[in-house]
Short mmCIF file of C-alpha atoms and ligand atoms in Angstrom, two decimals:
data_model
loop_
_atom_site.label_atom_id
_atom_site.label_comp_id
_atom_site.label_asym_id
_atom_site.label_seq_id
_atom_site.Cartn_x
_atom_site.Cartn_y
_atom_site.Cartn_z
CA MET A 4 -22.55 98.84 -115.74
CA ALA A 5 -25.11 97.13 -113.49
CA SER A 6 -26.25 98.57 -110.17
CA THR A 7 -25.58 96.66 -107.00
CA PRO A 8 -28.12 94.75 -104.91
CA ALA A 9 -26.31 95.67 -101.67
CA PRO A 10 -25.42 99.28 -100.86
CA LEU A 11 -21.71 99.95 -101.24
CA LEU A 12 -21.63 102.79 -98.72
CA HIS A 13 -20.11 101.29 -95.58
CA GLU A 14 -19.83 103.16 -92.30
CA GLN A 15 -17.50 100.63 -90.69
CA ALA A 16 -13.85 99.75 -91.18
CA TYR A 17 -12.72 96.27 -92.23
CA ILE A 18 -10.30 94.21 -90.10
CA ASP A 19 -9.68 90.47 -90.22
CA GLY A 20 -12.71 89.89 -92.44
CA GLN A 21 -15.04 91.76 -90.05
CA TRP A 22 -16.82 95.07 -90.55
CA THR A 23 -15.86 96.87 -87.40
CA SER A 24 -16.09 100.07 -85.33
CA ALA A 25 -13.15 101.80 -83.63
CA ALA A 26 -12.27 100.28 -80.24
CA SER A 27 -12.91 103.75 -78.80
CA GLY A 28 -16.32 103.93 -80.52
CA ARG A 29 -15.36 107.29 -82.08
CA THR A 30 -16.42 108.22 -85.62
CA PHE A 31 -15.81 111.15 -87.95
CA PRO A 32 -17.91 112.77 -90.70
CA VAL A 33 -17.11 112.70 -94.42
CA LYS A 34 -18.47 115.60 -96.46
CA ASP A 35 -19.00 116.50 -100.09
CA PRO A 36 -16.47 119.23 -100.98
CA ALA A 37 -18.92 120.78 -103.49
CA ASN A 38 -21.56 121.66 -100.88
CA ASP A 39 -20.47 120.33 -97.46
CA ALA A 40 -23.35 117.81 -97.42
CA LEU A 41 -22.73 114.92 -95.04
CA ILE A 42 -22.07 111.67 -96.93
CA GLY A 43 -21.71 109.53 -93.82
CA ARG A 44 -19.54 108.74 -90.79
CA VAL A 45 -16.70 106.21 -90.44
CA PRO A 46 -14.71 104.90 -87.47
CA ASP A 47 -11.98 107.18 -86.15
CA MET A 48 -9.43 104.49 -85.36
CA ASP A 49 -6.24 104.77 -83.35
CA ALA A 50 -3.05 102.87 -82.57
CA ALA A 51 -4.86 99.92 -80.94
CA ASP A 52 -7.07 99.35 -84.01
CA VAL A 53 -4.25 99.53 -86.55
CA THR A 54 -2.13 97.20 -84.42
CA ARG A 55 -5.00 94.68 -84.53
CA ALA A 56 -5.13 95.08 -88.32
CA ILE A 57 -1.37 94.48 -88.63
CA GLU A 58 -1.63 91.36 -86.47
CA ALA A 59 -4.53 90.09 -88.58
CA ALA A 60 -2.51 90.65 -91.76
CA HIS A 61 0.45 88.84 -90.21
CA ALA A 62 -1.75 85.87 -89.22
CA ALA A 63 -3.19 85.66 -92.75
CA PHE A 64 0.23 85.80 -94.42
CA PRO A 65 1.33 82.13 -94.24
CA ALA A 66 -1.74 80.78 -96.05
CA TRP A 67 -2.01 83.63 -98.59
CA SER A 68 1.69 83.68 -99.46
CA THR A 69 1.77 79.94 -100.10
CA ALA A 70 -1.51 79.76 -102.03
CA LEU A 71 -1.07 78.85 -105.68
CA ALA A 72 -0.47 81.95 -107.79
CA ALA A 73 -3.34 80.84 -110.02
CA ASP A 74 -5.70 80.84 -107.03
CA ARG A 75 -4.64 84.35 -106.00
CA ALA A 76 -5.05 85.43 -109.63
CA ALA A 77 -8.57 83.98 -109.79
CA ILE A 78 -9.67 86.02 -106.76
CA LEU A 79 -8.15 89.17 -108.25
CA LYS A 80 -9.94 88.52 -111.55
CA ARG A 81 -13.24 88.25 -109.67
CA TRP A 82 -12.45 91.49 -107.81
CA HIS A 83 -11.75 93.17 -111.14
CA ALA A 84 -15.07 91.94 -112.53
CA ALA A 85 -16.94 93.20 -109.44
CA VAL A 86 -15.30 96.65 -109.58
CA THR A 87 -16.15 96.91 -113.28
CA ALA A 88 -19.74 95.77 -112.72
CA HIS A 89 -20.22 98.37 -109.97
CA GLY A 90 -18.37 101.08 -111.87
CA ARG A 91 -21.13 103.66 -111.98
CA GLU A 92 -21.86 103.39 -108.26
CA LEU A 93 -18.18 103.57 -107.33
CA ALA A 94 -17.78 106.62 -109.57
CA GLU A 95 -20.68 108.38 -107.85
CA ILE A 96 -19.25 107.69 -104.40
CA MET A 97 -15.91 109.00 -105.60
CA THR A 98 -17.34 112.20 -107.05
CA ARG A 99 -19.31 112.87 -103.87
CA GLU A 100 -16.20 112.39 -101.72
CA CYS A 101 -13.56 114.20 -103.74
CA GLY A 102 -15.52 116.46 -106.09
CA LYS A 103 -14.04 115.37 -109.40
CA PRO A 104 -16.34 115.45 -112.45
CA LEU A 105 -18.30 112.21 -112.82
CA ALA A 106 -16.80 111.54 -116.26
CA GLU A 107 -13.36 111.58 -114.64
CA SER A 108 -14.51 109.27 -111.85
CA ILE A 109 -15.86 106.81 -114.42
CA GLY A 110 -12.48 107.00 -116.15
CA GLU A 111 -10.72 106.41 -112.85
CA VAL A 112 -12.77 103.27 -112.15
CA ARG A 113 -11.65 101.89 -115.51
CA TYR A 114 -8.03 102.92 -114.90
CA GLY A 115 -8.06 101.64 -111.30
CA ALA A 116 -9.64 98.34 -112.29
CA SER A 117 -6.97 97.81 -114.94
CA PHE A 118 -4.33 97.46 -112.19
CA ILE A 119 -6.29 94.62 -110.62
CA ASP A 120 -6.55 92.86 -113.97
CA TRP A 121 -2.87 93.43 -114.76
CA SER A 122 -1.76 92.25 -111.32
CA ALA A 123 -3.90 89.11 -111.62
CA GLU A 124 -2.03 88.27 -114.81
CA GLN A 125 1.36 89.12 -113.33
CA ALA A 126 0.71 86.93 -110.25
CA ARG A 127 1.62 83.89 -112.35
CA ARG A 128 4.88 85.38 -113.64
CA VAL A 129 6.89 85.87 -110.46
CA ASN A 130 9.72 83.78 -111.82
CA GLY A 131 13.00 82.98 -110.10
CA GLU A 132 16.41 82.35 -111.66
CA ILE A 133 18.89 79.52 -112.02
CA ILE A 134 22.42 80.88 -112.19
CA PRO A 135 25.20 78.99 -114.04
CA THR A 136 27.16 77.61 -111.12
CA ASP A 137 30.68 78.60 -110.10
CA GLN A 138 31.43 75.14 -108.57
CA ARG A 139 30.68 71.69 -110.03
CA SER A 140 29.11 70.38 -106.83
CA ARG A 141 26.73 73.28 -106.40
CA ARG A 142 23.56 74.64 -107.94
CA LEU A 143 22.61 78.32 -107.45
CA LEU A 144 19.01 79.50 -107.48
CA VAL A 145 17.07 82.66 -106.78
CA LEU A 146 13.50 82.61 -105.47
CA ARG A 147 11.22 85.63 -105.43
CA GLN A 148 9.14 85.60 -102.27
CA PRO A 149 6.51 88.03 -100.95
CA VAL A 150 7.96 90.51 -98.43
CA GLY A 151 5.25 90.04 -95.80
CA VAL A 152 2.76 92.50 -94.36
CA VAL A 153 2.44 95.66 -96.47
CA ALA A 154 1.28 98.99 -95.04
CA ALA A 155 -0.36 101.16 -97.71
CA ILE A 156 -1.26 104.85 -97.23
CA THR A 157 -3.18 106.58 -100.02
CA PRO A 158 -4.34 110.11 -100.90
CA TRP A 159 -7.76 111.61 -101.68
CA ASN A 160 -7.17 112.79 -105.25
CA PHE A 161 -7.46 109.31 -106.78
CA PRO A 162 -9.56 107.56 -104.12
CA LEU A 163 -9.79 104.30 -106.09
CA SER A 164 -6.82 103.90 -108.41
CA MET A 165 -4.13 104.77 -105.87
CA ILE A 166 -5.48 101.87 -103.81
CA THR A 167 -5.71 99.29 -106.58
CA ARG A 168 -2.29 100.35 -107.92
CA LYS A 169 -0.73 99.37 -104.58
CA VAL A 170 -3.00 96.70 -103.16
CA SER A 171 -3.48 94.51 -106.23
CA PRO A 172 0.23 93.91 -106.98
CA ALA A 173 0.86 93.35 -103.26
CA LEU A 174 -1.90 90.73 -103.09
CA ALA A 175 -0.80 89.18 -106.39
CA ALA A 176 2.75 88.77 -105.06
CA GLY A 177 1.39 86.98 -101.96
CA CYS A 178 1.57 89.84 -99.44
CA THR A 179 -1.17 90.77 -97.01
CA VAL A 180 -2.12 94.41 -96.60
CA VAL A 181 -3.17 97.03 -94.08
CA LEU A 182 -4.58 100.03 -95.93
CA LYS A 183 -5.19 103.51 -94.58
CA PRO A 184 -7.09 105.58 -97.13
CA ALA A 185 -7.20 109.38 -96.91
CA GLU A 186 -9.61 110.65 -94.26
CA LEU A 187 -11.40 112.72 -96.93
CA THR A 188 -12.24 109.71 -99.14
CA PRO A 189 -12.74 106.52 -97.06
CA PHE A 190 -16.01 105.43 -98.70
CA THR A 191 -14.50 104.53 -102.07
CA ALA A 192 -11.91 102.44 -100.21
CA LEU A 193 -14.54 100.68 -98.08
CA ALA A 194 -16.60 99.90 -101.18
CA LEU A 195 -13.51 98.35 -102.77
CA ALA A 196 -12.97 96.22 -99.66
CA GLN A 197 -16.55 94.96 -99.83
CA LEU A 198 -16.10 93.96 -103.46
CA ALA A 199 -12.81 92.21 -102.59
CA GLU A 200 -14.60 90.31 -99.84
CA GLU A 201 -17.35 89.27 -102.27
CA ALA A 202 -14.64 88.15 -104.70
CA GLY A 203 -13.46 85.66 -102.09
CA LEU A 204 -10.46 87.37 -100.53
CA PRO A 205 -9.79 85.47 -97.26
CA ALA A 206 -10.13 87.22 -93.88
CA GLY A 207 -7.09 89.24 -92.84
CA VAL A 208 -5.55 89.44 -96.33
CA LEU A 209 -6.79 93.02 -96.84
CA ASN A 210 -7.51 95.19 -93.80
CA LEU A 211 -8.76 98.75 -93.94
CA VAL A 212 -8.36 101.28 -91.15
CA THR A 213 -10.07 104.70 -91.23
CA THR A 214 -8.83 107.53 -89.04
CA THR A 215 -8.36 111.28 -88.68
CA ASP A 216 -5.16 110.67 -86.73
CA ALA A 217 -2.95 109.89 -89.73
CA LYS A 218 0.15 110.90 -87.81
CA ARG A 219 -0.33 108.35 -85.04
CA VAL A 220 -1.77 105.53 -87.16
CA GLY A 221 0.82 106.15 -89.88
CA GLY A 222 3.45 106.14 -87.14
CA VAL A 223 2.42 102.63 -86.10
CA MET A 224 2.25 101.44 -89.71
CA SER A 225 5.78 102.64 -90.46
CA THR A 226 7.41 101.40 -87.26
CA HIS A 227 5.62 98.16 -86.33
CA PRO A 228 8.11 95.25 -86.60
CA LEU A 229 5.55 92.96 -88.32
CA VAL A 230 5.20 95.38 -91.24
CA ARG A 231 7.87 94.64 -93.88
CA LYS A 232 7.00 97.19 -96.55
CA VAL A 233 5.52 100.69 -96.61
CA THR A 234 3.97 101.99 -99.81
CA PHE A 235 2.78 105.59 -99.82
CA THR A 236 1.32 108.13 -102.22
CA GLY A 237 1.00 111.70 -100.97
CA SER A 238 2.98 114.78 -100.10
CA THR A 239 6.76 114.90 -100.10
CA ALA A 240 6.81 116.06 -96.48
CA VAL A 241 4.87 113.02 -95.24
CA GLY A 242 6.86 110.71 -97.53
CA LYS A 243 10.12 111.89 -95.97
CA LEU A 244 8.69 111.37 -92.50
CA LEU A 245 7.55 107.82 -93.32
CA MET A 246 10.93 107.03 -94.86
CA ALA A 247 12.67 108.19 -91.68
CA GLN A 248 10.28 106.24 -89.48
CA ALA A 249 10.59 103.08 -91.59
CA ALA A 250 14.39 103.27 -91.29
CA GLY A 251 14.18 102.12 -87.67
CA THR A 252 13.21 98.60 -88.73
CA VAL A 253 14.71 98.80 -92.26
CA LYS A 254 11.47 98.28 -94.13
CA LYS A 255 11.24 98.15 -97.89
CA ILE A 256 9.66 101.38 -99.11
CA SER A 257 7.94 102.81 -102.19
CA LEU A 258 7.03 106.48 -102.34
CA GLU A 259 5.01 108.39 -104.93
CA LEU A 260 5.36 112.01 -103.86
CA GLY A 261 4.84 115.51 -105.16
CA GLY A 262 5.75 116.79 -108.59
CA ASN A 263 6.39 120.06 -110.38
CA ALA A 264 5.66 118.96 -113.93
CA PRO A 265 6.95 121.18 -116.73
CA PHE A 266 4.90 121.27 -119.94
CA LEU A 267 7.23 122.45 -122.73
CA VAL A 268 6.00 123.71 -126.09
CA PHE A 269 8.83 124.02 -128.62
CA ASP A 270 8.74 126.17 -131.75
CA ASP A 271 8.17 123.12 -133.97
CA ALA A 272 5.17 121.84 -131.95
CA ASP A 273 1.72 121.17 -133.40
CA ILE A 274 -0.06 124.05 -131.65
CA ASP A 275 -3.57 122.57 -131.59
CA ALA A 276 -2.27 119.30 -130.19
CA ALA A 277 -0.22 121.19 -127.59
CA VAL A 278 -3.27 123.20 -126.48
CA GLU A 279 -5.33 120.03 -126.15
CA GLY A 280 -2.56 118.27 -124.23
CA ALA A 281 -2.01 121.23 -121.91
CA ILE A 282 -5.72 121.37 -121.04
CA ALA A 283 -5.83 117.62 -120.37
CA SER A 284 -2.69 117.65 -118.28
CA LYS A 285 -3.33 120.87 -116.34
CA PHE A 286 -7.04 120.76 -115.57
CA ARG A 287 -7.67 117.09 -114.85
CA ASN A 288 -9.18 116.77 -111.38
CA SER A 289 -9.17 120.60 -111.25
CA GLY A 290 -5.38 120.53 -111.33
CA GLN A 291 -5.18 118.33 -108.24
CA THR A 292 -2.92 115.51 -109.40
CA CYS A 293 0.79 115.00 -108.86
CA VAL A 294 1.33 114.66 -112.62
CA CYS A 295 -0.66 117.77 -113.58
CA ALA A 296 1.34 120.29 -115.61
CA ASN A 297 2.54 122.78 -113.00
CA ARG A 298 4.43 125.11 -115.37
CA VAL A 299 3.74 125.77 -119.04
CA LEU A 300 7.08 126.64 -120.70
CA VAL A 301 6.69 128.04 -124.21
CA GLN A 302 9.48 128.78 -126.69
CA GLU A 303 9.47 132.41 -127.85
CA GLY A 304 8.87 131.67 -131.52
CA ILE A 305 5.51 130.01 -130.82
CA ALA A 306 4.36 131.89 -127.70
CA GLU A 307 2.29 134.50 -129.56
CA ALA A 308 0.34 131.80 -131.35
CA PHE A 309 0.04 129.37 -128.45
CA ILE A 310 -0.94 131.60 -125.53
CA PRO A 311 -4.19 133.09 -126.97
CA ARG A 312 -5.39 129.67 -128.18
CA PHE A 313 -4.59 128.08 -124.84
CA THR A 314 -6.33 130.92 -122.99
CA ALA A 315 -9.43 130.58 -125.18
CA ALA A 316 -9.56 126.83 -124.49
CA VAL A 317 -9.30 127.46 -120.75
CA GLU A 318 -12.18 129.96 -120.97
CA ARG A 319 -14.38 127.25 -122.52
CA LEU A 320 -13.98 124.85 -119.56
CA LYS A 321 -17.22 124.24 -117.70
CA VAL A 322 -16.92 124.77 -113.95
CA ALA A 323 -19.62 122.89 -112.03
CA PRO A 324 -20.24 120.39 -109.23
CA GLY A 325 -18.88 117.01 -110.34
CA LEU A 326 -22.29 115.31 -110.61
CA GLU A 327 -23.64 118.00 -112.97
CA GLU A 328 -23.87 117.07 -116.65
CA GLY A 329 -20.87 118.28 -118.64
CA ALA A 330 -18.80 119.37 -115.61
CA GLN A 331 -15.09 119.67 -116.46
CA VAL A 332 -13.65 121.50 -113.47
CA GLY A 333 -15.04 120.72 -110.00
CA PRO A 334 -14.31 122.23 -106.58
CA MET A 335 -11.04 122.17 -104.68
CA ILE A 336 -10.97 119.33 -102.16
CA ASP A 337 -10.88 121.56 -99.06
CA ASP A 338 -10.33 125.08 -97.73
CA LYS A 339 -6.61 124.41 -97.30
CA GLY A 340 -6.37 123.63 -101.03
CA VAL A 341 -8.23 126.86 -101.90
CA ALA A 342 -5.98 128.92 -99.61
CA LYS A 343 -2.83 127.51 -101.20
CA VAL A 344 -3.97 128.28 -104.75
CA MET A 345 -4.99 131.81 -103.72
CA ARG A 346 -1.64 132.40 -102.00
CA LEU A 347 0.28 131.27 -105.10
CA LEU A 348 -1.93 133.42 -107.36
CA GLN A 349 -1.43 136.52 -105.23
CA ASP A 350 2.31 135.90 -105.00
CA ALA A 351 2.59 135.61 -108.78
CA ILE A 352 0.56 138.76 -109.39
CA ALA A 353 2.58 140.67 -106.78
CA HIS A 354 5.75 139.62 -108.63
CA GLY A 355 4.44 140.93 -111.96
CA ALA A 356 2.48 138.07 -113.55
CA GLN A 357 -0.48 139.06 -115.74
CA VAL A 358 -3.86 137.34 -115.57
CA ALA A 359 -4.84 136.25 -119.09
CA THR A 360 -8.06 134.68 -117.80
CA GLY A 361 -9.56 133.74 -114.44
CA GLY A 362 -7.50 134.74 -111.43
CA LYS A 363 -10.12 134.64 -108.69
CA ALA A 364 -12.75 132.63 -106.84
CA HIS A 365 -15.53 131.39 -109.15
CA ALA A 366 -19.03 132.90 -109.07
CA LEU A 367 -20.34 129.51 -107.87
CA GLY A 368 -18.68 130.34 -104.54
CA GLY A 369 -17.55 127.72 -102.07
CA ARG A 370 -14.39 125.93 -103.18
CA PHE A 371 -14.70 126.68 -106.88
CA ILE A 372 -11.84 128.63 -108.49
CA GLU A 373 -11.85 130.11 -112.00
CA PRO A 374 -9.62 128.22 -114.42
CA THR A 375 -6.70 130.61 -114.75
CA VAL A 376 -3.86 131.41 -117.13
CA LEU A 377 -1.00 133.58 -115.88
CA THR A 378 1.55 135.03 -118.30
CA GLY A 379 4.88 136.75 -117.70
CA VAL A 380 5.73 134.20 -115.04
CA THR A 381 9.32 134.08 -113.74
CA GLN A 382 11.39 131.83 -111.47
CA ALA A 383 10.99 134.42 -108.71
CA MET A 384 7.36 133.32 -108.27
CA ALA A 385 6.48 130.59 -105.77
CA CYS A 386 4.16 128.86 -108.30
CA THR A 387 7.23 127.75 -110.29
CA ARG A 388 8.69 125.95 -107.26
CA GLU A 389 5.64 124.66 -105.36
CA GLU A 390 3.02 122.21 -106.53
CA ILE A 391 -0.04 124.40 -107.27
CA PHE A 392 -2.64 121.62 -107.03
CA GLY A 393 -5.35 123.80 -108.55
CA PRO A 394 -6.70 125.09 -111.89
CA VAL A 395 -3.97 127.69 -112.46
CA ALA A 396 -1.60 127.51 -115.43
CA PRO A 397 1.48 129.75 -115.13
CA VAL A 398 3.08 130.41 -118.53
CA GLN A 399 6.81 131.16 -118.85
CA THR A 400 8.71 131.71 -122.08
CA PHE A 401 12.22 130.59 -123.02
CA ARG A 402 14.57 131.23 -125.92
CA THR A 403 16.63 128.14 -126.73
CA GLU A 404 16.09 124.41 -126.34
CA ALA A 405 18.89 124.28 -123.76
CA GLU A 406 17.26 127.07 -121.77
CA GLY A 407 13.92 125.23 -121.85
CA ILE A 408 15.51 122.04 -120.57
CA ALA A 409 17.39 123.90 -117.83
CA LEU A 410 14.17 125.60 -116.67
CA ALA A 411 12.31 122.30 -116.74
CA ASN A 412 14.98 120.60 -114.61
CA ASP A 413 15.32 123.49 -112.16
CA THR A 414 13.33 121.82 -109.37
CA VAL A 415 13.85 119.32 -106.57
CA PHE A 416 11.03 117.23 -108.04
CA GLY A 417 11.18 114.71 -110.88
CA LEU A 418 7.86 112.95 -111.41
CA ALA A 419 6.26 113.74 -114.80
CA ALA A 420 7.28 116.10 -117.61
CA TYR A 421 5.64 116.78 -120.96
CA PHE A 422 6.84 118.32 -124.18
CA TYR A 423 5.53 119.02 -127.65
CA ALA A 424 7.90 119.00 -130.63
CA ARG A 425 8.02 117.42 -134.09
CA ASP A 426 11.72 117.25 -134.92
CA SER A 427 12.80 113.67 -134.21
CA ALA A 428 16.34 114.57 -133.12
CA ARG A 429 14.92 117.10 -130.67
CA ILE A 430 12.45 114.53 -129.37
CA TRP A 431 15.33 112.21 -128.46
CA ARG A 432 17.55 115.00 -127.06
CA VAL A 433 14.87 116.46 -124.83
CA GLY A 434 13.41 113.09 -123.84
CA GLU A 435 16.82 112.00 -122.58
CA ALA A 436 17.74 115.30 -120.91
CA LEU A 437 14.64 115.75 -118.75
CA GLU A 438 15.34 114.59 -115.18
CA TYR A 439 11.97 112.97 -114.63
CA GLY A 440 10.65 109.45 -114.05
CA MET A 441 8.03 109.85 -116.80
CA VAL A 442 7.96 111.98 -119.93
CA GLY A 443 4.92 112.52 -122.14
CA ILE A 444 5.96 113.44 -125.68
CA ASN A 445 3.17 115.03 -127.72
CA THR A 446 0.67 113.84 -125.10
CA GLY A 447 -0.68 115.24 -121.84
CA LEU A 448 -1.85 111.90 -120.48
CA ILE A 449 0.62 109.10 -119.73
CA SER A 450 -0.77 106.83 -117.01
CA THR A 451 -1.41 103.18 -117.81
CA ALA A 452 -1.16 99.96 -115.84
CA VAL A 453 1.31 98.51 -118.32
CA ALA A 454 4.01 101.20 -117.89
CA PRO A 455 6.15 102.04 -114.83
CA PHE A 456 4.76 105.03 -112.91
CA GLY A 457 7.09 106.84 -110.52
CA GLY A 458 9.51 109.65 -109.94
CA VAL A 459 13.14 110.54 -109.36
CA LYS A 460 14.75 113.13 -107.04
CA GLU A 461 12.33 114.19 -104.27
CA SER A 462 9.33 112.79 -106.17
CA GLY A 463 9.85 109.29 -104.91
CA ILE A 464 11.30 105.82 -104.88
CA GLY A 465 10.02 102.74 -106.70
CA ARG A 466 7.57 102.21 -109.53
CA GLU A 467 3.93 101.17 -109.77
CA GLY A 468 2.38 99.30 -112.68
CA SER A 469 4.26 97.52 -115.50
CA THR A 470 6.02 94.15 -115.39
CA HIS A 471 8.11 95.59 -112.51
CA ALA A 472 5.10 96.23 -110.25
CA LEU A 473 5.31 92.99 -108.29
CA GLU A 474 9.07 93.31 -107.72
CA GLU A 475 8.33 96.06 -105.19
CA PHE A 476 6.47 93.49 -103.08
CA THR A 477 8.95 90.62 -103.30
CA GLU A 478 12.41 89.85 -101.94
CA MET A 479 15.06 87.80 -103.70
CA LYS A 480 16.25 84.74 -101.85
CA TYR A 481 19.44 83.09 -103.03
CA LEU A 482 19.70 79.31 -102.46
CA SER A 483 23.12 77.70 -102.70
CA LEU A 484 22.74 73.92 -102.97
CA ALA A 485 26.02 72.20 -102.12
CA GLY A 486 27.20 68.57 -102.09
CA LEU A 487 25.77 67.62 -105.48
CA GLY A 488 28.84 65.55 -106.48
P1 ADP B 512 -2.25 115.58 -99.37
O1 ADP B 512 -1.63 116.93 -99.31
O2 ADP B 512 -2.43 115.00 -100.71
O3 ADP B 512 -3.44 115.40 -98.47
P2 ADP B 512 -0.80 114.00 -97.47
O4 ADP B 512 0.59 113.51 -97.59
O5 ADP B 512 -1.11 114.91 -96.32
O6 ADP B 512 -1.09 114.66 -98.85
O7 ADP B 512 -1.84 112.81 -97.43
C1 ADP B 512 -1.68 111.60 -98.12
C2 ADP B 512 -1.99 110.48 -97.17
O8 ADP B 512 -1.04 110.53 -96.10
C3 ADP B 512 -3.37 110.53 -96.52
O9 ADP B 512 -3.85 109.21 -96.37
C4 ADP B 512 -3.07 111.15 -95.17
O10 ADP B 512 -4.01 110.81 -94.18
C5 ADP B 512 -1.73 110.51 -94.87
N1 ADP B 512 -0.92 111.22 -93.87
C6 ADP B 512 -0.92 112.53 -93.57
N2 ADP B 512 -0.03 112.78 -92.58
C7 ADP B 512 0.54 111.59 -92.25
C8 ADP B 512 1.53 111.17 -91.31
N3 ADP B 512 2.13 112.04 -90.49
N4 ADP B 512 1.85 109.86 -91.28
C9 ADP B 512 1.27 108.97 -92.10
N5 ADP B 512 0.33 109.30 -93.00
C10 ADP B 512 -0.04 110.59 -93.09
#
C-alpha cells in the first residue's frame, strides 16, 4: 500500500465540494483513547451548517441521479482504488481515533473498501420490471429510482466501513448524501471524503458535517423535508428517536442498532474451533462491536472441556495500545464505555458470577480492561440483557437444545447469533429457530459485502450489503401506459 503525497488528516468539514469551517467558527478536539493525545480539531457544526449541506445535496441530486450508471460506477471504482492505495494511512488514522489494534484497522480498510467495489458493480444492475398486462391496450412497467437526499449517521467503532457500507450503495443508486460521522472518529471520514473528491465525485454529491451536537444536527437530518431517507448505525435508543423524528415527514429508514449476540456451543461441537470462534467474535475491537458475542452459552456435556480452554485462550490475548506490534485488545473508546463494563462486571459478581480470568482494570491503566471470563452467569445478571461492549465474556450453561435456543432468543435484540455443532439436523433446526438477522454456524466472523447484514426485533430495519443493498436507496415507480390499441 503506497503512502500519499497529500496529508489525509483534514481539520475542516466538506460541504458542496468545499473544505469548510463551521459558520460559528467553533471547533472541537479529537483525542487518542489510548493516551488522550490530541490528534487534531474539526469544525463543531450546528443546524445552519447541516441545512446548507442538505441543500447542497438536493441541488446536486438532479445531475447525479440521471448520470449514466456506468459513469457513477467508474467514480466509485476510482474511489475504491484510492482507499485501497491509502490503506495503511487510513488504518493508522483509524487506530489513533478509535484505539483498535492496527491489524484490525488494516482489515477494516479492506472490508470497508469492498463495499465501494461491490456497490460500483451493483450500480449497473438496478433493473426495473415489465409486468404481463391485465388489459390489451396497456403496458405495465416498474422503474427503480433513487430516493433523493440520504442522511447517514455513523458510529465510532467502525469509523470507515460503516460509512462505505451506507454511502457507496446510496451513491451507486443515484442518491446524494449528507454524512455525520461520530464525533469521536471524524478524521477517518474526512480522509474518505478527500479520496472521493480525488476520484471525481462532483460537488454536493457527498457532504460531511462534523459536530458535537449530534442531537440537534441529527434532529435536522431526520426532520428536514428535503431528506428522503435516513440510514443510521448506532445505539437502539438513538435509532428509536430517529425513527420517531423521521415519521413526521415519512422518510424511508434503515437502522442497524444494538445486539445481544448469543454464542452457543453444543455438546457435539468441535471444541478447538469453538474456542477460536468465540475469541474472534468476543474480543474483536475489544468487544466493542454490535455483532460481538455478548453471551457464551455452553451445553452441560461440553462445558467442563470448553471453559478451561476458552479461559486459557483469553489469558493469551495481548493487551496493548493499538499501534503497538502484536496488539490484540486495545483500550475502551471512552470513560463512559469503561464505566459501563465495570458496572456490568460488578453486577454479575454481586449476583454470584465467578471470575475465571481478568475481572478488573488492566495494569496498563487508562481505558484498558483485562480480557475477562465470567462463569456461573444467570439471567438475573444485567450482562445477559445489556450489550456489554467490552472484553468480558459471560459464560452460562444449559441442558437441552431447546433450552439453549430459548435462552438465546430471550432478548429484545436480534442482530447476530453464533453456534457450534456438527450434527447436520441440529444445524438446520437451530439455524431456523434463532430469532436473529444473521447466524454464524461454526464461525465467529460473518460480515462480508456480498451478504445481507442487519437485524430483526429491536436490532433494526433494513439490510446493508448483498444484491439487496441498493434497494434501500431506491423507490419503485409503477408506470401504466394506456391507449396502446
Ligand atoms: P454509541 O453508543 O455507539 O456511541 P450512539 O447511538 O450514541 O451510539 O452514536 C452513534 C451515532 O449517533 C454517532 O454518530 C452519534 O453522534 C449519533 N447520535 C448520538 N445521539 C444522537 C441523536 N440524538 N440524534 C442523532 N444522532 C445521534
